[in-house]
Coordinates of C-alpha atoms in Angstrom, one line a residue:
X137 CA -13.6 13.3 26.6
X138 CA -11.0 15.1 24.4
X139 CA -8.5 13.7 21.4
X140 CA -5.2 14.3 20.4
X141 CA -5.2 14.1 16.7
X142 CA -1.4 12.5 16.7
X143 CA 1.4 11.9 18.9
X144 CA 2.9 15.3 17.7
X145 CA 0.0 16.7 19.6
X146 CA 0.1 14.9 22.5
X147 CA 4.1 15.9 22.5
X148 CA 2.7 19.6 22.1
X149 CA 0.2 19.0 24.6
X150 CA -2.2 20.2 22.0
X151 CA -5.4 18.9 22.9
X152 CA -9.0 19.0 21.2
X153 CA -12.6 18.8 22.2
X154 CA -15.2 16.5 20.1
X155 CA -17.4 18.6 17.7
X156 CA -20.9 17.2 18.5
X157 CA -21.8 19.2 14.8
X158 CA -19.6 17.0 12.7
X159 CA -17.7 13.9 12.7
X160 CA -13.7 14.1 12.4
X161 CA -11.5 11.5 11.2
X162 CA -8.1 10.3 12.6
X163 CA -5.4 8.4 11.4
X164 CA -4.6 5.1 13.0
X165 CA -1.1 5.7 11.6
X166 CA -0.1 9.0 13.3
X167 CA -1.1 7.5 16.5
X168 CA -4.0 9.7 18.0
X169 CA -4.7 9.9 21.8
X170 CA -8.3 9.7 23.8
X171 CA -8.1 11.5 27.3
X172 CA -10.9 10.7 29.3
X173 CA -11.9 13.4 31.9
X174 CA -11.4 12.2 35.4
X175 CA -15.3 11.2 36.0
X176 CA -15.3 9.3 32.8
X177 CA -14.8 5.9 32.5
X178 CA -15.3 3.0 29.7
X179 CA -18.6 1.9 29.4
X180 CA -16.8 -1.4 27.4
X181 CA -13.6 -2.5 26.4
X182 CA -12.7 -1.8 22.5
X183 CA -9.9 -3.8 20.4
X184 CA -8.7 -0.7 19.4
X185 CA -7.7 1.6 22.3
X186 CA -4.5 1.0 24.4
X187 CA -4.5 2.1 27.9
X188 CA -1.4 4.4 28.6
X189 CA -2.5 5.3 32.5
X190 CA -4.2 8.6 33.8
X191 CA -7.5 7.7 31.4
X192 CA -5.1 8.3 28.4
X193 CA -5.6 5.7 25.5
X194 CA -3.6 4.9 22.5
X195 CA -5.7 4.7 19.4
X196 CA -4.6 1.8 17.3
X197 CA -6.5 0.8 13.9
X198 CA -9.5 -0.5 12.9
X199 CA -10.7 -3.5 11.1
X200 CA -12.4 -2.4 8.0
X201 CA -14.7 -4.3 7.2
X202 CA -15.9 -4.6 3.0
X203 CA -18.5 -2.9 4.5
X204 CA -17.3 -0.2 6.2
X205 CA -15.0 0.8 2.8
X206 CA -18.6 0.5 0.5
X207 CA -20.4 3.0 3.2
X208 CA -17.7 5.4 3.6
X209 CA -16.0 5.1 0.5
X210 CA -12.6 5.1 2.3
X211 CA -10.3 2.6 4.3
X212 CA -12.2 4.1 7.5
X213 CA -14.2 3.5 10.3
X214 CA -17.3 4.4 11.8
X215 CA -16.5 4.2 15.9
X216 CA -18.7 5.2 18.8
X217 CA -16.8 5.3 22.4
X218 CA -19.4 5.2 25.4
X219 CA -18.6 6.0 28.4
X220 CA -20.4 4.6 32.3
X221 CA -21.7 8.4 32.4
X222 CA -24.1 7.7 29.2
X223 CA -21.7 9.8 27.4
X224 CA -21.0 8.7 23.5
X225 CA -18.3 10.6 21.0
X226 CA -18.2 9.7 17.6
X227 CA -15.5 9.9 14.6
X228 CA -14.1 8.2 11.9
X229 CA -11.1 6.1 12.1
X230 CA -8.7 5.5 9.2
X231 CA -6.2 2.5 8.1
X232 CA -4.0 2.6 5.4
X233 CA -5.2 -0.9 3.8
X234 CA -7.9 -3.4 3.8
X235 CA -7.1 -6.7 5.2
X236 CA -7.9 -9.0 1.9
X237 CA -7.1 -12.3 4.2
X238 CA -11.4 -11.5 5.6
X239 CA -12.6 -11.6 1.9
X240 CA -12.6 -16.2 2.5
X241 CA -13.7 -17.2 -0.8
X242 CA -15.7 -14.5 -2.9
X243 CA -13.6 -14.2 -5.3
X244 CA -15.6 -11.7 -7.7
X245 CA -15.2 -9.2 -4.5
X246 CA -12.0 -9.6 -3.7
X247 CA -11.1 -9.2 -7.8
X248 CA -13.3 -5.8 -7.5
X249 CA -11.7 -4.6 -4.8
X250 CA -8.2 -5.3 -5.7
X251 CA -8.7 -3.5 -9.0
X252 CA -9.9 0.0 -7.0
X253 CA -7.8 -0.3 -3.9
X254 CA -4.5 -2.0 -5.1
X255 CA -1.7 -2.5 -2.9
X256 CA -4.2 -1.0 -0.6
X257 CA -6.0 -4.1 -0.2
X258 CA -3.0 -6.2 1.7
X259 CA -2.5 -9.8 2.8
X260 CA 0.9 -8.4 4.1
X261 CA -0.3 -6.9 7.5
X262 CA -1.8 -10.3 8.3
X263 CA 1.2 -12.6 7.5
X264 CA 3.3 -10.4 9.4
X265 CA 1.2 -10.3 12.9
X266 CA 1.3 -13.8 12.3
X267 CA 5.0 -13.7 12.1
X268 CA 5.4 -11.7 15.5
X269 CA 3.0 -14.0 17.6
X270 CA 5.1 -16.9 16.6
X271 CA 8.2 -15.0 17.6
X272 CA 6.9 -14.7 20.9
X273 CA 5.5 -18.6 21.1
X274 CA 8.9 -19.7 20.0
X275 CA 10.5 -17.5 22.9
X276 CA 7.7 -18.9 25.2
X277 CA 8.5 -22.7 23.8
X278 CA 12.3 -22.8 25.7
X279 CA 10.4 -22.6 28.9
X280 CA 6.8 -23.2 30.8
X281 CA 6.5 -20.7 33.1
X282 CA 6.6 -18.1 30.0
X283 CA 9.9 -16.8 31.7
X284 CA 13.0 -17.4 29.3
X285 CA 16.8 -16.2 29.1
X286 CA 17.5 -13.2 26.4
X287 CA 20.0 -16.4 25.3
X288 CA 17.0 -18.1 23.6
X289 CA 16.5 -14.7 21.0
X290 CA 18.7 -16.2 19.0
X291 CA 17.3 -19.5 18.1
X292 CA 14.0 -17.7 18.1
X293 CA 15.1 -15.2 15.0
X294 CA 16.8 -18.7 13.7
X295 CA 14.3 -20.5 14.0
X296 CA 11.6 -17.6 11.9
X297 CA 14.3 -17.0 9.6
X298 CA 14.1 -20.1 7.8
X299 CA 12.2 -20.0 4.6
X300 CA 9.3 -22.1 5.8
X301 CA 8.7 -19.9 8.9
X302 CA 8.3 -17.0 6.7
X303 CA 5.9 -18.8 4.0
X304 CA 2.5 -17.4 3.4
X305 CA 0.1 -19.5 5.6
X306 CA -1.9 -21.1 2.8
X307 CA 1.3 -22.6 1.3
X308 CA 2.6 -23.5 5.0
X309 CA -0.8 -25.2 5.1
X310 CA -0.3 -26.8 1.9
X311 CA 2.8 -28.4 3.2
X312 CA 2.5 -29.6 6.3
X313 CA -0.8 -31.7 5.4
X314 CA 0.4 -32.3 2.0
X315 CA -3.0 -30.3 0.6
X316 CA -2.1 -30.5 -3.0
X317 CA -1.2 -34.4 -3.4
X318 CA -4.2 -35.3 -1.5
X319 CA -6.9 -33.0 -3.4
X320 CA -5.3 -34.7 -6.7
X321 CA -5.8 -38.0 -5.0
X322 CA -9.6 -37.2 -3.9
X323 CA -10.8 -35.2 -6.8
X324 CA -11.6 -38.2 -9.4
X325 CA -13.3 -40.1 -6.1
X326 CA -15.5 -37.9 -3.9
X327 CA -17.5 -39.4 -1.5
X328 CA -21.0 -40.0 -2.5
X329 CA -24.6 -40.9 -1.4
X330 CA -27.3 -43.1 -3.4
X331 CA -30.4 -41.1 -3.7
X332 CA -33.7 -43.0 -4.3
X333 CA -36.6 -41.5 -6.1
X334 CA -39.6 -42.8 -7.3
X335 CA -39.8 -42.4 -11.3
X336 CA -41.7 -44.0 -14.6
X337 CA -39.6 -46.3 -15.9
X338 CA -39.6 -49.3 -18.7
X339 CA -41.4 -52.3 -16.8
X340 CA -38.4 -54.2 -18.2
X341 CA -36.1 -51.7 -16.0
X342 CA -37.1 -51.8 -12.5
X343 CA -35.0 -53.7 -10.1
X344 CA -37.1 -52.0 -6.6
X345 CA -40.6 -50.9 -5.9
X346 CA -41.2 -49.4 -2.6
X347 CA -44.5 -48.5 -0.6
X348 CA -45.2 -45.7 -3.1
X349 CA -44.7 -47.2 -5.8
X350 CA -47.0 -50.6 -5.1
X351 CA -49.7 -48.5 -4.4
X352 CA -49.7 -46.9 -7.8
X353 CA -49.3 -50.5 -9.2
X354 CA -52.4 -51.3 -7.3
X355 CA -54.4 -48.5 -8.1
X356 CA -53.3 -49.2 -11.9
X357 CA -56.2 -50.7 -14.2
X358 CA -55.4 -54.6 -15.2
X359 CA -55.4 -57.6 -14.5
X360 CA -51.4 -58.3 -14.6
X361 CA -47.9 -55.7 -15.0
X362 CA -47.7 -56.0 -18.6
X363 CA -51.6 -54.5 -19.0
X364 CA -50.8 -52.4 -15.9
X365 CA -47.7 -50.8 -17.7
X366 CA -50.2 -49.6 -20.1
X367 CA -49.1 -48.8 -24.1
X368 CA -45.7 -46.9 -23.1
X369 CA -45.2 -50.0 -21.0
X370 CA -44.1 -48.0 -17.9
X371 CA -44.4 -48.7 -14.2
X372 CA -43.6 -46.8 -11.1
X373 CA -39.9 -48.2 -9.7
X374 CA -37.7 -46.8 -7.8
X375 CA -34.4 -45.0 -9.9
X376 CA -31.4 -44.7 -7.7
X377 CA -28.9 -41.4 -8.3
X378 CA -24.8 -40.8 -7.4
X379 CA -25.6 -37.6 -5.4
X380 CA -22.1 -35.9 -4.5
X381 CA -24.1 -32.6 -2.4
X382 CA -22.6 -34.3 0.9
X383 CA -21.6 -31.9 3.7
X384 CA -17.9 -33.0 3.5
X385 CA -17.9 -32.4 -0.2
X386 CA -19.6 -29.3 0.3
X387 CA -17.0 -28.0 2.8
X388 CA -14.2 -29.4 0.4
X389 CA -15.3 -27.5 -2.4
X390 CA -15.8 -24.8 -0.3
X391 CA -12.4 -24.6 1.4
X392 CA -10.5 -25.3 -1.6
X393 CA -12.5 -22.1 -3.2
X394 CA -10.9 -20.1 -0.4
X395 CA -7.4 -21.6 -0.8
X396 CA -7.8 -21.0 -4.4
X397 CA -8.0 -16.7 -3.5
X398 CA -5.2 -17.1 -1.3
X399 CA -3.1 -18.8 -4.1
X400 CA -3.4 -16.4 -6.4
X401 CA -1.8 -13.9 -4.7
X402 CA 1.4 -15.9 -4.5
X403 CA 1.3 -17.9 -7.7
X404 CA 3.7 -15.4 -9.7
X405 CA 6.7 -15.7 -6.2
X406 CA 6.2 -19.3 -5.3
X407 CA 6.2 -22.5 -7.6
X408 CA 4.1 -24.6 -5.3
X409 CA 1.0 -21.4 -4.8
X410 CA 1.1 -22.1 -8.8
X411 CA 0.6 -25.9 -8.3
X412 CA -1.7 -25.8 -6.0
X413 CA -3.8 -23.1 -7.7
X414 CA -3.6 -25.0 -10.7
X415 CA -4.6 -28.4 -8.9
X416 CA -7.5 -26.5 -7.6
X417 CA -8.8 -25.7 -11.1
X418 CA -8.6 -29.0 -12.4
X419 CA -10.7 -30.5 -9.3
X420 CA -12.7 -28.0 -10.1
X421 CA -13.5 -29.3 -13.6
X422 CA -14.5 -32.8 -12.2
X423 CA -18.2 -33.4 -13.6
X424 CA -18.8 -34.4 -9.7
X425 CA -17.4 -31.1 -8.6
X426 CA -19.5 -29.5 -10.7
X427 CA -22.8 -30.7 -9.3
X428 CA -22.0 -29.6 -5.8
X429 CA -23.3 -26.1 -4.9
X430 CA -21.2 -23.2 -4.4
X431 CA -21.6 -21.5 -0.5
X432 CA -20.2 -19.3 1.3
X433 CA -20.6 -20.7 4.7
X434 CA -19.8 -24.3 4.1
X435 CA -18.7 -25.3 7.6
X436 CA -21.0 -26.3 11.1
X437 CA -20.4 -29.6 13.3
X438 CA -17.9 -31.9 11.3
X439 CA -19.5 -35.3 10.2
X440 CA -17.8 -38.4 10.6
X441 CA -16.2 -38.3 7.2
X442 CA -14.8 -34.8 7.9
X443 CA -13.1 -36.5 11.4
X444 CA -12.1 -39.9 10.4
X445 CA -11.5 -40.3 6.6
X446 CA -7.3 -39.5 6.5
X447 CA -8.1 -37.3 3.1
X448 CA -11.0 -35.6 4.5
X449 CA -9.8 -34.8 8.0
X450 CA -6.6 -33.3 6.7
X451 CA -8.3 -30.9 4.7
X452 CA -10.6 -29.9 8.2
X453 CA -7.1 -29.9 9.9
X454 CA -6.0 -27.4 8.0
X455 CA -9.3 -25.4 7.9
X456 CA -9.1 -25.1 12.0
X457 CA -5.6 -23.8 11.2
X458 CA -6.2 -21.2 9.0
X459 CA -9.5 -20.3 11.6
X460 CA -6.9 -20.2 14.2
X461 CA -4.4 -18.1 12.7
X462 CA -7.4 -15.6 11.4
X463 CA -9.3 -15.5 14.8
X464 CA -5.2 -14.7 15.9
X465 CA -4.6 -11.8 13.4
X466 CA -8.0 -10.3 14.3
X467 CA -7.5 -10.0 17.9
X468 CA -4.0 -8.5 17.2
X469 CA -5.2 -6.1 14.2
X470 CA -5.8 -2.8 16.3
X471 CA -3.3 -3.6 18.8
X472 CA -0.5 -4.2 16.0
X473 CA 1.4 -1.0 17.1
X474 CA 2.2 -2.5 20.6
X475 CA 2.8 -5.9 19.4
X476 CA 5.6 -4.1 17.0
X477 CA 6.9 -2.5 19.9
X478 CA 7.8 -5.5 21.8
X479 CA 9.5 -7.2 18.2
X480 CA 11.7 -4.5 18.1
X481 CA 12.6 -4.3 22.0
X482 CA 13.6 -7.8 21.4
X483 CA 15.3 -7.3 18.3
X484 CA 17.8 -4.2 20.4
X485 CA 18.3 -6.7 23.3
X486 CA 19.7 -9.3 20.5
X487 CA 21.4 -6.4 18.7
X488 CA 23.1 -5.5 22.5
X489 CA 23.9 -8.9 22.9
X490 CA 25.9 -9.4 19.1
X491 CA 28.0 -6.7 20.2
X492 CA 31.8 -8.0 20.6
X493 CA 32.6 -8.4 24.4
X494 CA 29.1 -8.0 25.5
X495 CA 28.3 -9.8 28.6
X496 CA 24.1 -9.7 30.8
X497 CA 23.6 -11.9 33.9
X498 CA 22.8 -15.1 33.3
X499 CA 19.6 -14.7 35.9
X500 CA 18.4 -12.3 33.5
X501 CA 14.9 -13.3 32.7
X502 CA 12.2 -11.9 29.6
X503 CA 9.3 -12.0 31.1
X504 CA 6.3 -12.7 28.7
X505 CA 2.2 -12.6 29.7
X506 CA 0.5 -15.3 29.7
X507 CA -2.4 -14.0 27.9
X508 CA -0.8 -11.0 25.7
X509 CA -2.1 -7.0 27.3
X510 CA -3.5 -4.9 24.3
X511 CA -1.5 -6.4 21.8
X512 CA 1.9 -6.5 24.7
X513 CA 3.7 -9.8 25.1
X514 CA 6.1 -8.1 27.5
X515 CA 5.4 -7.2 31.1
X516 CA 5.6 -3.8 31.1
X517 CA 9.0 -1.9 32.7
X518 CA 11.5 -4.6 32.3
X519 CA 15.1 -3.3 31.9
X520 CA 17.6 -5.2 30.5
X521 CA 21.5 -4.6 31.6
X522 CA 24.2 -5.3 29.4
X523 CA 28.0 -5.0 29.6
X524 CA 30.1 -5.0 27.0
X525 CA 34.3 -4.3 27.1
X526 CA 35.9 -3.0 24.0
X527 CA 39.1 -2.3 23.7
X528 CA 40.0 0.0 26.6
X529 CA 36.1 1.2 26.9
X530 CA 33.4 -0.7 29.4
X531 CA 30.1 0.3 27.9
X532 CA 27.1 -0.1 30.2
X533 CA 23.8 -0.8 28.2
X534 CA 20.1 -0.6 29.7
X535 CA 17.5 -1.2 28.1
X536 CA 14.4 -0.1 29.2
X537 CA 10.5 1.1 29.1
X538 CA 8.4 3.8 30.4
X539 CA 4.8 2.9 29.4
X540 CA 3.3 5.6 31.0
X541 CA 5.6 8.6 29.8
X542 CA 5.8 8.4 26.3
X543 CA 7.8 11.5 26.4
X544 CA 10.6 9.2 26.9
X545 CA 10.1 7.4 23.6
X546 CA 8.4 4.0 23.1
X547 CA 11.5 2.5 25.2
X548 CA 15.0 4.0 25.9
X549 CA 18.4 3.1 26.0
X550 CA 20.5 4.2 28.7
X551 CA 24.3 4.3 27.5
X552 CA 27.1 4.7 30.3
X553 CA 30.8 5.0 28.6
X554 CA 33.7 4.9 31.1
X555 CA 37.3 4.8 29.1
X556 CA 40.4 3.4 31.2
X557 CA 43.1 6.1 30.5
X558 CA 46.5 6.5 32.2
X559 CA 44.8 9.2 34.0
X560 CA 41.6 9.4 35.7
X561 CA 39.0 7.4 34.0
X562 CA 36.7 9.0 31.8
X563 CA 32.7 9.0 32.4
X564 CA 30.2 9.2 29.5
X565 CA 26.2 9.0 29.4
X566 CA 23.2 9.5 27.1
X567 CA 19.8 8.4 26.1
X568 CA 18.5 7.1 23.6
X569 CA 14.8 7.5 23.0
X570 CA 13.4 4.8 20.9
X571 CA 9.8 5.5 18.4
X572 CA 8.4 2.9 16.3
X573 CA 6.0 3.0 13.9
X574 CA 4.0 0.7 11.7
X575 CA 4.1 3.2 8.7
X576 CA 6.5 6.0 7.7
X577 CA 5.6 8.4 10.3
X578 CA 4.8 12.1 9.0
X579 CA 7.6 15.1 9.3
X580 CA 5.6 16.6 11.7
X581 CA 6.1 14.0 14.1
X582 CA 9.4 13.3 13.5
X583 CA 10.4 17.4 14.2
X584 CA 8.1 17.0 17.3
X585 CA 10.4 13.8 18.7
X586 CA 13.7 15.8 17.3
X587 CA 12.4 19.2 19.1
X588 CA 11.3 17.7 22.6
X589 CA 14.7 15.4 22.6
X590 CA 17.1 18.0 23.2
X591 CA 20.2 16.4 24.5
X592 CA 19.4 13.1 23.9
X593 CA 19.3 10.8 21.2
X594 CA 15.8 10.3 19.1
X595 CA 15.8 7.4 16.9
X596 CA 12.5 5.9 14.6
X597 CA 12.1 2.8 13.3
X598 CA 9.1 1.9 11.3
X599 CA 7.9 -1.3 9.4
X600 CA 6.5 -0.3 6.0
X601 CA 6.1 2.8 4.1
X602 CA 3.2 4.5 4.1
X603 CA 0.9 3.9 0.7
X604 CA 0.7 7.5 -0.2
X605 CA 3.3 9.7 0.3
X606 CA 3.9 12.7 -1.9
X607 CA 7.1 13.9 -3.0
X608 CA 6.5 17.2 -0.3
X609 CA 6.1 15.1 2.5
X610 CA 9.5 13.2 1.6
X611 CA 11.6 16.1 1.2
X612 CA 10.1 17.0 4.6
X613 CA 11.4 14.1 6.5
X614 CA 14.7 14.7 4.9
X615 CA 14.7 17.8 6.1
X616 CA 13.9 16.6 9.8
X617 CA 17.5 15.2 10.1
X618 CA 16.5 12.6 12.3
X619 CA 17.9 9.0 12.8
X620 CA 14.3 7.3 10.3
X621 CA 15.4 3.6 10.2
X622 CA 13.2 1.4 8.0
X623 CA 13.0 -2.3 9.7
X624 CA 13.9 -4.6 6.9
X625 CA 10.6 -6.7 5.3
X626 CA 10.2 -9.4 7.9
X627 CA 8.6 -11.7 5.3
X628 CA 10.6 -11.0 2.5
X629 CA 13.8 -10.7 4.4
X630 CA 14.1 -12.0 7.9
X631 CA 14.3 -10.6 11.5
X632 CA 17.9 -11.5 11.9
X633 CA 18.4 -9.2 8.9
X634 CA 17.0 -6.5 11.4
X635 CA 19.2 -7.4 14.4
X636 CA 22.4 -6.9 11.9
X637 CA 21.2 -3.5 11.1
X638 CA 20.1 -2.7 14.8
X639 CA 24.2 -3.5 15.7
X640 CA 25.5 -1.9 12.4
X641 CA 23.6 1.6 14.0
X642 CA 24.6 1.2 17.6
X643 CA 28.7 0.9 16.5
X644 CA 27.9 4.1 14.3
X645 CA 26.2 5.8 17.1
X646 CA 28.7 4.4 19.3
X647 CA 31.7 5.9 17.2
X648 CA 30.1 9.5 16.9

């Protein structure tokens, strides 16, 4: 079993062998490589590792856990691959941020760790996979059999655009079961239970004596209750107590706790996060409130109160929301760099498509897995053919994918120009070779995918900077000359936003 430390390397064909003396560490951003030898074979599957044929694996990035960053001191990664041959390699792996959305509703921690990590500890990586899986459930939404025409993009990218696709999910929560109105209703009236306990009391005070409590009469000296009572005059009678420690008002508390983190990472951008974080404190202050206990795991097999009272139930609606959308985001985390990869496929074939005069068969079918492959919504090898007349030019466009020779980019687009002269018509092709890249990818790399593109056209897209970049590394990538497109913020703009700068590049390309 042998590594390549980036995709620069596995362009280079430079390969390395494990150390079994120390433990390396490689970045989930460059895009490392695992080659298994040919006898090897996974002992167990890992949400991490992306298979790319020939026992080659894509390494994609790790979940740190609070854990992980407390042991290591660093946004890595402990991870041990085994193989069927009892073989097991060790190294580090490393992400550029800490996914604050696992942190539920310790707020102390998350405070802590905001303070040392900084933007490094991120709720943006989550709301954005969440973002690209409902791009692909929209696109499966037109039809059943999770085939659908490249037509339907558009009212996809529509449809996310608007401002409440692209809300953070505690406020898209917050809206759709109308959390904040209905915690203001139910704070001043929590449930509660009567408790009954057995105390001294004034004889002139007790209402109810149980078993207990007619024994201790009995057993009492005297020869009626007022000599029983004694000089203090006090019998045994049962007291009965409000007791709001219910498990519905326990998971309330408890949930709202965890919506009040989320809130207050939005409260300074969005009017209603402030509302609803400041509707959370007062429930808070509610003398009721207060005699509930704090926990951290405040949820098991709903009551009837939690399924059938209308206030109760919404807030558990919600909660099996959220739990959806988190158990989503976790399953997608390492895999995110493939599940980018198909967003921006889709985002070209709408960019083709907005091109004046363009033209694809209407039989033309996306084809979307059922069950997404390592973080892949699209079946692997589709092409896409477009037309598109311009003036006196027929432009053939074909979009397409090789996922077994990266050589060829992440996917490619095939160009074929024929111009309609008064002569003999005049034949153009090229390539383009297509990268992309969660983070701004190093200048290494990008003179690697310049150097082994000779004739053809190398173009990078990636989605965020990286957190650290020095001023060096910068001038660098300047210096690489290479077509480094940032995709615009998909939460903070919109994915249509990218489509328009997708077509604004292909009519410059086009022109040159």
């Amino acid at each position: 079993m042998r590594y390549y430390s980036s995709i620069a390397d596995y362009l280079d064909k430079k390969i390395h062998s494990f150390n079994s003396d120390s433990i390396i560490t490689l970045k989930s951003k460059n895009r490392p490589f695992l080659k298994l030898a040919d006898d090897e074979d996974l002992q167990h599957q890992y949400h991490f590792l992306m298979e790319r044929g020939n026992g080659l694996y894509e390494i994609g990035f790790p979940l740190i856990q609070v854990a992980d960053f407390e042991t290591n001191n660093s946004l890595t990664q402990l991870i041990a691959i085994e193989t069927k041959q009892g073989k097991v390699i060790k190294f580090y792996l490393e992400d550029e941020v800490l996914d604050e959305t696992q942190l539920i509703n310790d707020e102390d921690l998350a405070k802590a760790l905001l303070k040392e990590l900084g933007k490094k500890c991120d709720r943006t990586t989550a709301e954005s996979i969440s973002l690209f899986i409902g791009l692909f459930d929209s696109l499966t939404n037109h039809h059943n059999d999770k085939k659908t025409t490249p037509l339907n993009i558009e009212k996809s990218l529509d449809k996310l655009s608007q401002e409440d696709a692209r809300l953070p999910l505690v406020l898209a929560l917050n809206k759709r079961y109308e959390l904040r109105h209905k915690l203001e209703l139910i704070a001043p009236k929590l449930r509660s239970q009567l408790n009954r306990v057995a105390e001294m009391m004034p004889l002139g005070h007790i209402q109810e004596m149980d078993a207990y409590c007619l024994r201790d009469y009995v057993r009492r000296p005297g020869k009626d209750a007022i000599e029983k009572a004694g000089a203090r005059q006090e019998l045994m009678g049962i007291k009965r107590y409000q007791n709001y420690n219910t498990p519905e008002n326990r998971f309330l508390k408890g949930f709202c706790d965890l919506l009040h983190l989320e809130c207050q990472d939005y409260h300074d951008s969005y009017q209603e996060a402030k509302s609803l974080y400041i509707a959370i404190e007062r429930f808070r202050q509610e003398p009721s409130v207060k005699t509930i206990p704090r926990t951290t795991i405040f949820t098991g097999k709903p009551n009837y109160v939690l399924q059938q009272n209308p206030i109760y139930r919404s807030f558990y609606q919600a909660y099996q929301d959220y739990l959806k959308r988190r158990t989503e985001k976790e399953k997608f985390w390492g895999f995110r760099q493939a599940l980018l990869v198909d967003v921006v496929k889709i985002l070209w074939l709408e960019a083709l498509l907005k091109l004046e005069g363009s033209y694809i068969d209407c039989q033309t079918k996306i084809e979307i897995l059922d069950i997404p492959k390592e973080g892949k919504y699209l079946r692997d090898n589709q092409e896409f053919k477009i037309l598109c007349l311009l003036n006196k030019s027929a432009f053939i466009f074909n979009l397409q994918q090789d996922t077994n020779n990266l050589e060829k980019g992440d996917f490619q687009l095939n160009v074929a120009l024929q111009r309609i002269t008064k002569k003999e018509p005049e034949i153009f092709n090229s390539q383009w070779l297509i990268w992309v890249f969660w983070y701004q990818p190093e200048a290494e790399i990008l003179k690697k995918i310049k150097e082994i593109s000779k004739d053809k056209l190398p173009i990078c897209f990636y989605l965020y900077p990286s957190p650290e970049l020095s001023e060096k590394e910068t001038e660098e990538i300047i210096e690489s000359e290479i077509n480094l497109i940032k995709i615009p913020h998909p939460l903070e703009e919109n994915l249509e936003t990218g489509v328009r700068l997708i077509t604004e590049k292909i009519c410059y390309w086009l022109a040159e």
